[in-house]
mmCIF file of C-alpha atoms and ligand atoms in Angstrom:
data_model
loop_
_atom_site.group_PDB
_atom_site.id
_atom_site.type_symbol
_atom_site.label_atom_id
_atom_site.label_comp_id
_atom_site.label_asym_id
_atom_site.label_seq_id
_atom_site.Cartn_x
_atom_site.Cartn_y
_atom_site.Cartn_z
ATOM 1 C CA VAL A 9 0.000 0.000 0.000
ATOM 2 C CA SER A 10 1.384 3.401 -0.952
ATOM 3 C CA ASN A 11 2.238 5.823 1.833
ATOM 4 C CA PRO A 12 -0.959 7.680 2.883
ATOM 5 C CA VAL A 13 0.996 10.876 3.585
ATOM 6 C CA SER A 14 2.399 11.060 0.068
ATOM 7 C CA PHE A 15 -0.948 9.946 -1.432
ATOM 8 C CA LYS A 16 -2.686 12.834 0.319
ATOM 9 C CA ALA A 17 0.034 15.312 -0.644
ATOM 10 C CA LYS A 18 -0.194 14.235 -4.281
ATOM 11 C CA TYR A 19 -3.927 13.755 -4.685
ATOM 12 C CA GLY A 20 -5.594 15.675 -1.829
ATOM 13 C CA PRO A 21 -7.257 17.409 -0.273
ATOM 14 C CA TRP A 22 -10.526 16.341 -1.981
ATOM 15 C CA ALA A 23 -11.471 13.344 -4.091
ATOM 16 C CA LEU A 24 -14.505 13.233 -6.361
ATOM 17 C CA ILE A 25 -15.895 9.753 -6.918
ATOM 18 C CA ALA A 26 -18.499 9.622 -9.698
ATOM 19 C CA GLY A 27 -20.694 6.579 -9.032
ATOM 20 C CA ALA A 28 -19.895 6.260 -5.351
ATOM 21 C CA SER A 29 -22.696 4.579 -3.426
ATOM 22 C CA MET A 30 -22.333 0.875 -4.227
ATOM 23 C CA GLY A 31 -19.847 -1.880 -4.950
ATOM 24 C CA ILE A 32 -16.616 -0.651 -6.479
ATOM 25 C CA GLY A 33 -17.603 3.023 -6.167
ATOM 26 C CA ARG A 34 -18.266 2.665 -2.464
ATOM 27 C CA ALA A 35 -14.835 1.037 -2.106
ATOM 28 C CA PHE A 36 -13.190 3.901 -4.036
ATOM 29 C CA SER A 37 -14.784 6.315 -1.564
ATOM 30 C CA HIS A 38 -13.730 4.374 1.535
ATOM 31 C CA SER A 39 -10.227 3.808 0.289
ATOM 32 C CA ALA A 40 -9.693 7.490 -0.642
ATOM 33 C CA ALA A 41 -10.928 8.484 2.833
ATOM 34 C CA ALA A 42 -8.695 5.866 4.468
ATOM 35 C CA ARG A 43 -5.766 7.567 2.723
ATOM 36 C CA GLY A 44 -6.768 10.870 4.310
ATOM 37 C CA LEU A 45 -8.697 12.556 1.501
ATOM 38 C CA ASN A 46 -12.018 14.312 1.935
ATOM 39 C CA VAL A 47 -14.530 12.896 -0.503
ATOM 40 C CA VAL A 48 -17.316 14.200 -2.716
ATOM 41 C CA MET A 49 -19.502 11.176 -3.406
ATOM 42 C CA LEU A 50 -21.781 11.365 -6.440
ATOM 43 C CA ALA A 51 -24.636 8.993 -7.364
ATOM 44 C CA ARG A 52 -28.321 9.329 -8.290
ATOM 45 C CA GLY A 53 -30.078 7.591 -5.416
ATOM 46 C CA ALA A 54 -29.918 10.184 -2.615
ATOM 47 C CA GLU A 55 -31.007 7.959 0.239
ATOM 48 C CA LEU A 56 -28.386 5.239 -0.197
ATOM 49 C CA LEU A 57 -25.781 7.873 -1.061
ATOM 50 C CA GLU A 58 -26.398 9.744 2.217
ATOM 51 C CA GLU A 59 -26.198 6.468 4.108
ATOM 52 C CA ILE A 60 -22.870 5.428 2.551
ATOM 53 C CA ALA A 61 -21.512 8.975 2.882
ATOM 54 C CA ALA A 62 -22.274 8.858 6.616
ATOM 55 C CA GLU A 63 -20.531 5.484 6.809
ATOM 56 C CA VAL A 64 -17.378 6.873 5.130
ATOM 57 C CA ARG A 65 -17.429 9.983 7.356
ATOM 58 C CA ALA A 66 -17.828 7.934 10.542
ATOM 59 C CA GLU A 67 -15.234 5.332 9.665
ATOM 60 C CA HIS A 68 -12.426 7.628 8.512
ATOM 61 C CA GLY A 69 -13.090 10.998 10.177
ATOM 62 C CA VAL A 70 -12.772 12.985 6.939
ATOM 63 C CA GLU A 71 -15.185 15.481 5.412
ATOM 64 C CA VAL A 72 -17.670 13.915 3.019
ATOM 65 C CA ARG A 73 -20.077 15.706 0.719
ATOM 66 C CA ALA A 74 -22.905 13.731 -0.904
ATOM 67 C CA LEU A 75 -23.930 14.985 -4.339
ATOM 68 C CA ALA A 76 -27.109 13.428 -5.725
ATOM 69 C CA ALA A 77 -26.868 13.940 -9.493
ATOM 70 C CA ASP A 78 -27.335 12.064 -12.766
ATOM 71 C CA LEU A 79 -24.198 11.533 -14.851
ATOM 72 C CA ALA A 80 -26.405 11.219 -17.944
ATOM 73 C CA ASP A 81 -27.457 14.877 -17.530
ATOM 74 C CA PRO A 82 -25.828 16.883 -20.355
ATOM 75 C CA HIS A 83 -25.458 19.764 -17.849
ATOM 76 C CA ILE A 84 -23.609 17.577 -15.345
ATOM 77 C CA GLY A 85 -20.492 19.758 -15.710
ATOM 78 C CA ASP A 86 -22.389 22.782 -14.336
ATOM 79 C CA VAL A 87 -23.891 20.678 -11.535
ATOM 80 C CA VAL A 88 -20.497 19.350 -10.420
ATOM 81 C CA ALA A 89 -18.846 22.770 -10.838
ATOM 82 C CA ALA A 90 -21.464 24.404 -8.593
ATOM 83 C CA ALA A 91 -21.116 21.683 -5.949
ATOM 84 C CA THR A 92 -17.301 21.740 -5.855
ATOM 85 C CA ASP A 93 -16.275 25.318 -6.686
ATOM 86 C CA ASP A 94 -15.089 25.931 -3.114
ATOM 87 C CA LEU A 95 -12.991 22.730 -3.080
ATOM 88 C CA GLU A 96 -9.610 21.700 -4.407
ATOM 89 C CA VAL A 97 -10.332 18.393 -6.150
ATOM 90 C CA GLY A 98 -7.001 16.593 -6.488
ATOM 91 C CA LEU A 99 -8.344 13.130 -7.302
ATOM 92 C CA PHE A 100 -11.116 12.289 -9.743
ATOM 93 C CA VAL A 101 -12.372 8.732 -10.202
ATOM 94 C CA TYR A 102 -14.972 8.053 -12.893
ATOM 95 C CA ASN A 103 -16.581 4.769 -11.871
ATOM 96 C CA ALA A 104 -20.248 4.813 -12.933
ATOM 97 C CA THR A 105 -21.406 3.006 -16.019
ATOM 98 C CA VAL A 106 -24.479 2.079 -18.026
ATOM 99 C CA ALA A 107 -24.211 -1.442 -19.427
ATOM 100 C CA PRO A 108 -27.241 -2.414 -21.504
ATOM 101 C CA ALA A 109 -27.049 -6.128 -22.227
ATOM 102 C CA GLY A 110 -28.596 -7.634 -25.317
ATOM 103 C CA ARG A 111 -28.123 -7.859 -29.053
ATOM 104 C CA PHE A 112 -27.445 -4.430 -30.589
ATOM 105 C CA ILE A 113 -30.605 -4.455 -32.705
ATOM 106 C CA ASP A 114 -32.725 -5.390 -29.670
ATOM 107 C CA VAL A 115 -31.498 -2.672 -27.310
ATOM 108 C CA PRO A 116 -33.602 0.523 -27.696
ATOM 109 C CA LEU A 117 -31.729 3.505 -29.093
ATOM 110 C CA ASP A 118 -32.471 5.695 -26.073
ATOM 111 C CA VAL A 119 -30.803 3.112 -23.816
ATOM 112 C CA GLN A 120 -27.769 2.870 -26.131
ATOM 113 C CA LEU A 121 -27.448 6.664 -26.114
ATOM 114 C CA LEU A 122 -27.719 6.749 -22.331
ATOM 115 C CA SER A 123 -24.797 4.355 -22.251
ATOM 116 C CA VAL A 124 -22.809 6.582 -24.629
ATOM 117 C CA ALA A 125 -23.594 9.628 -22.478
ATOM 118 C CA VAL A 126 -22.493 8.041 -19.208
ATOM 119 C CA ASN A 127 -19.519 6.068 -20.553
ATOM 120 C CA CYS A 128 -18.159 8.559 -23.108
ATOM 121 C CA ALA A 129 -19.581 12.106 -23.008
ATOM 122 C CA THR A 130 -19.570 12.623 -19.256
ATOM 123 C CA PRO A 131 -15.973 11.488 -18.646
ATOM 124 C CA VAL A 132 -14.993 14.112 -21.250
ATOM 125 C CA ILE A 133 -17.163 16.764 -19.570
ATOM 126 C CA LEU A 134 -15.777 16.088 -16.095
ATOM 127 C CA CYS A 135 -12.135 15.767 -17.180
ATOM 128 C CA ASN A 136 -12.607 19.053 -19.036
ATOM 129 C CA LEU A 137 -13.890 20.571 -15.800
ATOM 130 C CA LEU A 138 -11.277 19.185 -13.410
ATOM 131 C CA ALA A 139 -8.043 18.584 -15.321
ATOM 132 C CA PRO A 140 -7.079 22.231 -16.066
ATOM 133 C CA ALA A 141 -6.929 23.125 -12.369
ATOM 134 C CA MET A 142 -4.890 20.002 -11.623
ATOM 135 C CA ALA A 143 -2.435 20.850 -14.397
ATOM 136 C CA ALA A 144 -2.176 24.446 -13.136
ATOM 137 C CA ARG A 145 -1.381 23.150 -9.625
ATOM 138 C CA GLY A 146 1.148 20.708 -11.028
ATOM 139 C CA ARG A 147 -0.358 17.728 -9.228
ATOM 140 C CA GLY A 148 -3.428 15.505 -9.181
ATOM 141 C CA GLY A 149 -4.801 12.153 -10.232
ATOM 142 C CA ILE A 150 -7.517 10.916 -12.576
ATOM 143 C CA GLY A 151 -8.750 7.325 -12.772
ATOM 144 C CA LEU A 152 -11.158 6.264 -15.509
ATOM 145 C CA VAL A 153 -12.664 2.910 -14.614
ATOM 146 C CA SER A 154 -12.817 0.737 -17.707
ATOM 147 C CA SER A 155 -13.114 -3.010 -18.181
ATOM 148 C CA THR A 156 -11.220 -5.911 -19.673
ATOM 149 C CA GLY A 157 -14.312 -6.010 -21.933
ATOM 150 C CA GLY A 158 -13.215 -2.696 -23.442
ATOM 151 C CA THR A 159 -10.381 -4.287 -25.401
ATOM 152 C CA GLN A 160 -12.588 -6.008 -27.982
ATOM 153 C CA GLY A 161 -16.101 -6.201 -29.322
ATOM 154 C CA SER A 162 -18.439 -8.743 -27.821
ATOM 155 C CA ILE A 163 -21.916 -10.009 -28.435
ATOM 156 C CA ASN A 164 -24.479 -8.527 -26.063
ATOM 157 C CA PHE A 165 -22.340 -5.594 -24.892
ATOM 158 C CA GLY A 166 -22.057 -3.422 -28.013
ATOM 159 C CA THR A 167 -22.184 0.126 -26.690
ATOM 160 C CA TYR A 168 -20.837 -0.900 -23.279
ATOM 161 C CA ASN A 169 -17.591 -2.425 -24.575
ATOM 162 C CA ALA A 170 -17.206 0.421 -27.079
ATOM 163 C CA GLY A 171 -17.679 2.940 -24.258
ATOM 164 C CA LYS A 172 -15.106 1.156 -22.108
ATOM 165 C CA ALA A 173 -12.677 1.314 -25.062
ATOM 166 C CA PHE A 174 -13.359 5.061 -25.265
ATOM 167 C CA GLU A 175 -12.414 5.502 -21.598
ATOM 168 C CA TRP A 176 -9.268 3.413 -22.088
ATOM 169 C CA ILE A 177 -8.013 5.421 -25.071
ATOM 170 C CA LEU A 178 -9.027 8.766 -23.534
ATOM 171 C CA ALA A 179 -7.030 7.864 -20.426
ATOM 172 C CA GLU A 180 -3.953 7.049 -22.515
ATOM 173 C CA THR A 181 -4.101 10.474 -24.179
ATOM 174 C CA LEU A 182 -4.629 12.283 -20.881
ATOM 175 C CA TRP A 183 -1.742 10.280 -19.393
ATOM 176 C CA ALA A 184 0.531 11.438 -22.225
ATOM 177 C CA GLU A 185 -0.599 15.077 -22.105
ATOM 178 C CA LEU A 186 -1.021 15.658 -18.370
ATOM 179 C CA GLY A 187 1.802 13.483 -17.029
ATOM 180 C CA PRO A 188 4.455 16.087 -17.844
ATOM 181 C CA ALA A 189 2.305 18.633 -15.936
ATOM 182 C CA GLY A 190 2.417 16.428 -12.821
ATOM 183 C CA VAL A 191 -1.055 14.888 -13.133
ATOM 184 C CA ASP A 192 -1.222 11.080 -12.970
ATOM 185 C CA VAL A 193 -3.892 9.613 -15.240
ATOM 186 C CA ALA A 194 -4.749 5.955 -15.681
ATOM 187 C CA THR A 195 -7.475 3.627 -16.684
ATOM 188 C CA ILE A 196 -8.013 0.421 -14.786
ATOM 189 C CA LEU A 197 -9.242 -2.434 -16.962
ATOM 190 C CA VAL A 198 -11.337 -4.077 -14.287
ATOM 191 C CA GLY A 199 -12.048 -7.792 -14.399
ATOM 192 C CA PRO A 200 -14.923 -9.608 -12.687
ATOM 193 C CA THR A 201 -15.613 -7.910 -9.343
ATOM 194 C CA SER A 202 -18.261 -8.709 -6.764
ATOM 195 C CA SER A 203 -20.439 -5.591 -7.088
ATOM 196 C CA PRO A 204 -24.231 -5.990 -6.920
ATOM 197 C CA ASN A 205 -24.396 -5.925 -10.753
ATOM 198 C CA TYR A 206 -21.711 -8.570 -11.128
ATOM 199 C CA ASN A 207 -23.187 -10.817 -8.468
ATOM 200 C CA ALA A 208 -26.447 -10.974 -10.441
ATOM 201 C CA PHE A 209 -24.467 -11.971 -13.565
ATOM 202 C CA LYS A 210 -22.385 -14.542 -11.673
ATOM 203 C CA ASP A 211 -25.565 -16.358 -10.683
ATOM 204 C CA THR A 212 -26.180 -17.110 -14.377
ATOM 205 C CA LEU A 213 -22.811 -18.820 -15.059
ATOM 206 C CA ASP A 214 -22.305 -22.481 -15.814
ATOM 207 C CA PRO A 215 -19.578 -23.500 -13.305
ATOM 208 C CA ALA A 216 -18.652 -26.622 -15.299
ATOM 209 C CA LEU A 217 -17.174 -24.346 -18.018
ATOM 210 C CA CYS A 218 -15.111 -22.357 -15.528
ATOM 211 C CA ASN A 219 -12.731 -24.877 -13.959
ATOM 212 C CA LYS A 220 -9.542 -24.475 -16.019
ATOM 213 C CA PRO A 221 -7.537 -21.636 -14.421
ATOM 214 C CA ASP A 222 -4.196 -23.088 -15.564
ATOM 215 C CA SER A 223 -5.132 -23.557 -19.232
ATOM 216 C CA PRO A 224 -2.989 -21.749 -21.846
ATOM 217 C CA LEU A 225 -6.171 -20.562 -23.589
ATOM 218 C CA PRO A 226 -7.322 -17.031 -22.686
ATOM 219 C CA LEU A 227 -10.972 -18.173 -22.842
ATOM 220 C CA ASP A 228 -10.436 -20.826 -20.162
ATOM 221 C CA ARG A 229 -8.532 -18.411 -17.925
ATOM 222 C CA ALA A 230 -11.157 -15.692 -18.418
ATOM 223 C CA ARG A 231 -13.896 -18.188 -17.545
ATOM 224 C CA ALA A 232 -12.078 -19.312 -14.392
ATOM 225 C CA ARG A 233 -11.694 -15.647 -13.436
ATOM 226 C CA LEU A 234 -15.487 -15.247 -13.640
ATOM 227 C CA MET A 235 -15.857 -17.659 -10.730
ATOM 228 C CA ASP A 236 -13.154 -15.909 -8.685
ATOM 229 C CA PRO A 237 -14.156 -12.232 -8.747
ATOM 230 C CA SER A 238 -12.120 -9.460 -7.134
ATOM 231 C CA THR A 239 -13.534 -7.680 -4.130
ATOM 232 C CA PRO A 240 -14.428 -4.026 -4.739
ATOM 233 C CA GLN A 241 -11.734 -3.058 -2.252
ATOM 234 C CA GLU A 242 -9.108 -4.971 -4.240
ATOM 235 C CA VAL A 243 -9.981 -2.864 -7.307
ATOM 236 C CA ALA A 244 -9.896 0.414 -5.386
ATOM 237 C CA GLU A 245 -6.537 -0.333 -3.783
ATOM 238 C CA ALA A 246 -5.132 -1.481 -7.135
ATOM 239 C CA LEU A 247 -5.975 1.852 -8.799
ATOM 240 C CA TYR A 248 -4.694 3.991 -5.936
ATOM 241 C CA ASP A 249 -1.529 1.949 -5.364
ATOM 242 C CA GLN A 250 -0.596 1.973 -9.048
ATOM 243 C CA LEU A 251 -1.655 5.523 -10.002
ATOM 244 C CA GLY A 252 1.410 7.129 -11.541
ATOM 245 C CA GLN A 253 2.791 3.821 -12.806
ATOM 246 C CA GLY A 254 1.485 3.944 -16.361
ATOM 247 C CA PRO A 255 -1.674 4.572 -18.342
ATOM 248 C CA VAL A 256 -3.233 1.079 -18.151
ATOM 249 C CA LEU A 257 -3.658 -0.744 -14.858
ATOM 250 C CA PHE A 258 -5.191 -4.053 -13.804
ATOM 251 C CA SER A 259 -6.623 -5.163 -10.499
ATOM 252 C CA ARG A 260 -4.957 -8.598 -10.869
ATOM 253 C CA PRO A 261 -1.953 -9.712 -12.903
ATOM 254 C CA THR A 262 -4.033 -12.512 -14.425
ATOM 255 C CA ASP A 263 -6.299 -9.907 -16.084
ATOM 256 C CA GLY A 264 -3.249 -8.324 -17.712
ATOM 257 C CA SER A 265 -2.081 -11.664 -19.036
ATOM 258 C CA ILE A 266 -5.534 -12.656 -20.366
ATOM 259 C CA ILE A 267 -5.813 -9.306 -22.167
ATOM 260 C CA ALA A 268 -2.277 -9.471 -23.561
ATOM 261 C CA ASP A 269 -3.044 -12.921 -24.987
ATOM 262 C CA THR A 270 -6.392 -11.802 -26.404
ATOM 263 C CA LEU A 271 -4.909 -8.671 -28.000
ATOM 264 C CA ALA A 272 -2.261 -10.860 -29.684
ATOM 265 C CA LEU A 273 -4.989 -12.827 -31.503
ATOM 266 C CA PRO A 274 -6.439 -11.965 -34.922
ATOM 267 C CA ARG A 275 -9.463 -9.737 -34.249
ATOM 268 C CA GLU A 276 -12.029 -12.343 -35.286
ATOM 269 C CA GLU A 277 -10.572 -14.720 -32.697
ATOM 270 C CA ALA A 278 -10.476 -12.051 -29.980
ATOM 271 C CA VAL A 279 -14.166 -11.293 -30.580
ATOM 272 C CA ALA A 280 -14.884 -15.028 -30.539
ATOM 273 C CA VAL A 281 -13.222 -15.383 -27.119
ATOM 274 C CA TRP A 282 -15.590 -12.769 -25.755
ATOM 275 C CA ARG A 283 -18.584 -14.340 -27.496
ATOM 276 C CA GLU A 284 -17.839 -17.643 -25.792
ATOM 277 C CA LEU A 285 -17.234 -15.856 -22.516
ATOM 278 C CA GLN A 286 -20.753 -14.373 -22.774
ATOM 279 C CA GLU A 287 -22.076 -17.813 -23.633
ATOM 280 C CA THR A 288 -20.820 -19.056 -20.256
ATOM 281 C CA SER A 289 -24.071 -17.502 -19.015
ATOM 282 C CA THR A 290 -27.090 -19.762 -19.020
ATOM 283 C CA HIS A 291 -29.672 -16.974 -18.901
ATOM 284 C CA VAL A 292 -30.114 -13.201 -18.818
ATOM 285 C CA PRO A 293 -29.304 -11.716 -15.378
ATOM 286 C CA GLU A 294 -32.110 -10.111 -13.422
ATOM 287 C CA ARG A 295 -30.082 -6.978 -12.760
ATOM 288 C CA GLN A 296 -28.021 -4.798 -15.119
ATOM 289 C CA ALA A 297 -26.071 -1.566 -14.652
ATOM 290 C CA ARG A 298 -28.398 1.209 -15.853
HETATM 291 N N1 NAP B 1071 -18.326 -5.344 -11.448
HETATM 292 C C1 NAP B 1071 -17.619 -5.874 -12.411
HETATM 293 O O1 NAP B 1071 -17.476 -7.092 -12.515
HETATM 294 C C2 NAP B 1071 -16.929 -4.984 -13.399
HETATM 295 C C3 NAP B 1071 -16.164 -5.589 -14.410
HETATM 296 C C4 NAP B 1071 -15.527 -4.773 -15.321
HETATM 297 C C5 NAP B 1071 -15.633 -3.399 -15.216
HETATM 298 N N2 NAP B 1071 -16.386 -2.842 -14.227
HETATM 299 C C6 NAP B 1071 -16.486 -1.392 -14.174
HETATM 300 O O2 NAP B 1071 -16.481 -0.964 -12.827
HETATM 301 C C7 NAP B 1071 -17.275 0.207 -12.686
HETATM 302 C C8 NAP B 1071 -18.281 -0.020 -11.580
HETATM 303 O O3 NAP B 1071 -19.285 -0.892 -12.046
HETATM 304 P P1 NAP B 1071 -20.237 -1.694 -11.093
HETATM 305 O O4 NAP B 1071 -21.309 -2.241 -11.933
HETATM 306 O O5 NAP B 1071 -19.402 -2.606 -10.333
HETATM 307 O O6 NAP B 1071 -20.916 -0.538 -10.289
HETATM 308 P P2 NAP B 1071 -20.752 -0.102 -8.752
HETATM 309 O O7 NAP B 1071 -19.411 0.469 -8.497
HETATM 310 O O8 NAP B 1071 -21.226 -1.233 -7.927
HETATM 311 O O9 NAP B 1071 -21.891 1.036 -8.639
HETATM 312 C C9 NAP B 1071 -22.246 1.956 -9.577
HETATM 313 C C10 NAP B 1071 -22.386 3.321 -8.880
HETATM 314 O O10 NAP B 1071 -22.618 4.296 -9.857
HETATM 315 C C11 NAP B 1071 -23.830 5.010 -9.573
HETATM 316 N N3 NAP B 1071 -24.423 5.363 -10.858
HETATM 317 C C12 NAP B 1071 -24.829 4.532 -11.839
HETATM 318 N N4 NAP B 1071 -25.353 5.240 -12.859
HETATM 319 C C13 NAP B 1071 -25.264 6.555 -12.495
HETATM 320 C C14 NAP B 1071 -25.669 7.782 -13.118
HETATM 321 N N5 NAP B 1071 -26.292 7.816 -14.305
HETATM 322 N N6 NAP B 1071 -25.421 8.936 -12.466
HETATM 323 C C15 NAP B 1071 -24.829 8.938 -11.241
HETATM 324 N N7 NAP B 1071 -24.427 7.820 -10.618
HETATM 325 C C16 NAP B 1071 -24.653 6.647 -11.231
HETATM 326 C C17 NAP B 1071 -24.668 4.027 -8.753
HETATM 327 O O11 NAP B 1071 -25.607 4.652 -7.906
HETATM 328 P P3 NAP B 1071 -27.103 5.092 -8.441
HETATM 329 O O12 NAP B 1071 -27.639 3.909 -9.168
HETATM 330 O O13 NAP B 1071 -27.861 5.446 -7.188
HETATM 331 O O14 NAP B 1071 -26.881 6.273 -9.318
HETATM 332 C C18 NAP B 1071 -23.569 3.368 -7.913
HETATM 333 O O15 NAP B 1071 -23.218 4.186 -6.822
HETATM 334 C C19 NAP B 1071 -17.908 0.468 -14.060
HETATM 335 O O16 NAP B 1071 -17.195 1.460 -14.741
HETATM 336 C C20 NAP B 1071 -17.784 -0.866 -14.775
HETATM 337 O O17 NAP B 1071 -17.678 -0.718 -16.159
HETATM 338 C C21 NAP B 1071 -17.045 -3.608 -13.330
#
């Protein structure tokens, strides 16, 4: 674990976590507070958000501000600016997502566009809002939470995987441009992680297909990983510990090796790996990120 004093000096005094009230986002909030940062926690559902904000405040003794807002709102930049204009935000984590599952032609256009707004437009809006001040100060950190799914197309996750690819490539550019100004930017290509959304998906998996963790094939290793999800805290610590160590981070080394092997394949084979990974599911989950 990186030294909390230097973490706070580099990325304090305030963190903004976009998508903060559940699962991985809740862990990002706790872990930032545990490292001594005050936290602005943003999510839509005000009641749960207030509850988790109180939990973070009580556990870590930092200041916490709960901001109930919708990241699909095209005016979200103004909303966040108004709520944070008296604060020095040194760490920004973009965690929320919209992940409509289903064949592209079956998913309604308004849902696809919601996904594009939350996964693509709003990270641009909020980086545009927060990065200039970080660069002017000569310090800060930005984490865009992507997915191992963002490195190839896949059946059933058209706009989601494309949006995760957008966050990945945006983070690489920001890393290259802002690094020399002292601002650490990274994406974390998250693998299976036991958030409420993932737990609903995990219930649909066929375990008999997922018992070959030592296979040389990326599909077998990716399937085994489905049955052995990260904890949200593992993901949060991985981003914070590795921020400043390169543009693309993983929460487990095995995710990096699965992705390296998949990216080395011809594209049709990479897409096929992800198709078969989706087909590890026996039915549609009851819950989806939306
Ligand atoms: N879990 C996995 O296995 C996994 C795998 C790969 C990548 N990831 C990535 O990890 C990140 C977290 O995903 P997760 O599903 O695990 O979610 P999560 O961190 O458990 O929770 C999502 C948070 O975002 C908030 N949120 C969602 N939509 C929002 C909106 N429109 N405006 C404001 N807040 C919003 C939710 O609260 P409200 O609903 O109250 O707004 C909640 O606090 C995502 O970027 C995802 O792509 C996850």
